[in-house]
Every structure is written in structure tokens, then in C-alpha cells.
Short mmCIF file of C-alpha atoms in Angstrom, two decimals:
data_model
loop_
_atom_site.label_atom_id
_atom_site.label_comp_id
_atom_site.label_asym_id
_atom_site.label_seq_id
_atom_site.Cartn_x
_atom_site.Cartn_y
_atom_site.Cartn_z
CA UNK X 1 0.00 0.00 0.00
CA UNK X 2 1.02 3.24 -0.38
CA UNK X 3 1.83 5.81 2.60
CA UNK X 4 2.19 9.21 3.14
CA UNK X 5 4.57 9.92 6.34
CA UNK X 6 5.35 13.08 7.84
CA UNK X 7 8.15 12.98 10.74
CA UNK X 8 7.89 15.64 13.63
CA UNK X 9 9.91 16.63 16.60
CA UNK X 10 9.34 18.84 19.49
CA UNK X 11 11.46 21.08 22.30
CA UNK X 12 10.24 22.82 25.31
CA UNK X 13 11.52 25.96 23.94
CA UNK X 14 10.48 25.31 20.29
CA UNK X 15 6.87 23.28 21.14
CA UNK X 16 6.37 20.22 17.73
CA UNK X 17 7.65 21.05 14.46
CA UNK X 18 7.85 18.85 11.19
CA UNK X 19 11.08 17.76 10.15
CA UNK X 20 11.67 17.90 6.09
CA UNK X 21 8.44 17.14 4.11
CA UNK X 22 6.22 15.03 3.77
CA UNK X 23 7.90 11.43 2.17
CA UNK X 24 5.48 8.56 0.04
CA UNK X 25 6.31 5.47 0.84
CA UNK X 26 5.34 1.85 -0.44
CA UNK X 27 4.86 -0.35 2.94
CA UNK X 28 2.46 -3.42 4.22
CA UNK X 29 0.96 -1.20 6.83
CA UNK X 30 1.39 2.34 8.34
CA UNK X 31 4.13 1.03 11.21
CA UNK X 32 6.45 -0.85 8.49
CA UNK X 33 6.07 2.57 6.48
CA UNK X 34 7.67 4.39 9.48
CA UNK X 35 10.25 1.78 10.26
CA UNK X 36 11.27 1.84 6.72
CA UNK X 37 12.51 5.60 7.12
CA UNK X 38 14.83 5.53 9.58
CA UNK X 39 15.16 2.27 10.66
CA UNK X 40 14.50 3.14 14.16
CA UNK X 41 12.28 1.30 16.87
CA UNK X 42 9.15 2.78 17.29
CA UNK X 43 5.67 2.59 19.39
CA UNK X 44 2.60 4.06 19.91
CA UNK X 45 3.14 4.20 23.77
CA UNK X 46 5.91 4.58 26.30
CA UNK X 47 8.66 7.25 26.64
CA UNK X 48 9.93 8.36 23.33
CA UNK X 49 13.18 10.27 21.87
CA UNK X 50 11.51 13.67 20.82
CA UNK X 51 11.14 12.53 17.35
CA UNK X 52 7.31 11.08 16.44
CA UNK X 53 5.85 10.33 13.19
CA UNK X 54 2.58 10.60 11.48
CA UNK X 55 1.16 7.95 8.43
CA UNK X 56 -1.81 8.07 6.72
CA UNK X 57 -3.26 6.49 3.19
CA UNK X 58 -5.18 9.37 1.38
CA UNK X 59 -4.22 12.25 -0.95
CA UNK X 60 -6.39 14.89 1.75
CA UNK X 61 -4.03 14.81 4.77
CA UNK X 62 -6.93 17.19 6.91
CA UNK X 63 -9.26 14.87 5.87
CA UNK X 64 -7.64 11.21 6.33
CA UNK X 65 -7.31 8.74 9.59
CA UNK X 66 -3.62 8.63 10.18
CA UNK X 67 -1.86 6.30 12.56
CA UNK X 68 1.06 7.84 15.11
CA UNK X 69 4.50 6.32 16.50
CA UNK X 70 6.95 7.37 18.41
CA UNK X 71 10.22 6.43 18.16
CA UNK X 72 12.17 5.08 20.95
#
């Protein structure tokens, strides 16, 4: 299937911010499209590393259910 994935990180100082643009990416399902980035270990729950990402399957981003990780 095909993915859109935008990657965001945040700062006390600097509150959540995306990091580059959004990237398309061919994947089985919206957590192997965000492992496929970076290669890092992800999770939808626990303490994370300041860096998060967002996936979702339709061309209207406002408009489309979108699963989030956080990588660890």
C-alpha cells in the first residue's frame, strides 16, 4: 500500500515542528512505512526520543485517519 509519512519533533523551547516534508512510501501497513525511514524502533506508547511520526493512506491529509508512533 502506499503511505504518506510526515516525521515531527518537538522542544520545550520550540513546542512540535515537522522535520523535512512530507515522504510517500510503499509499505504493508502504516508502522512498516515508518520503520522503513529511519530504521528506528518505534511505538505508539511509552517514553519516546523527541522525534514522532505521522502515516496516513489518502491524498487529503486534513481529511484522512492517520496512525502515530513514536520512536524510541
Amino acid at each position: 500500500m502506499h503511505y504518506s509519512v510526515q516525521i515531527f519533533t518537538w522542544t520545550p523551547r520550540q513546542g512540535v515542528h515537522q522535520v523535512g516534508s512530507v515522504i510517500e512510501v510503499d509499505a504493508p501497513n502504516p508502522k512498516a512505512a515508518a520503520v522503513s525511514l529511519l530504521g528506528l524502533r518505534l511505538d505508539d506508547t511509552g517514553k519516546s526520543s523527541k522525534l514522532a511520526v505521522r502515516v496516513w493512506r489518502s491524498e487529503d491529509a486534513s481529511h484522512a485517519d492517520c496512525d502515530c508512533f513514536y520512536y524510541h
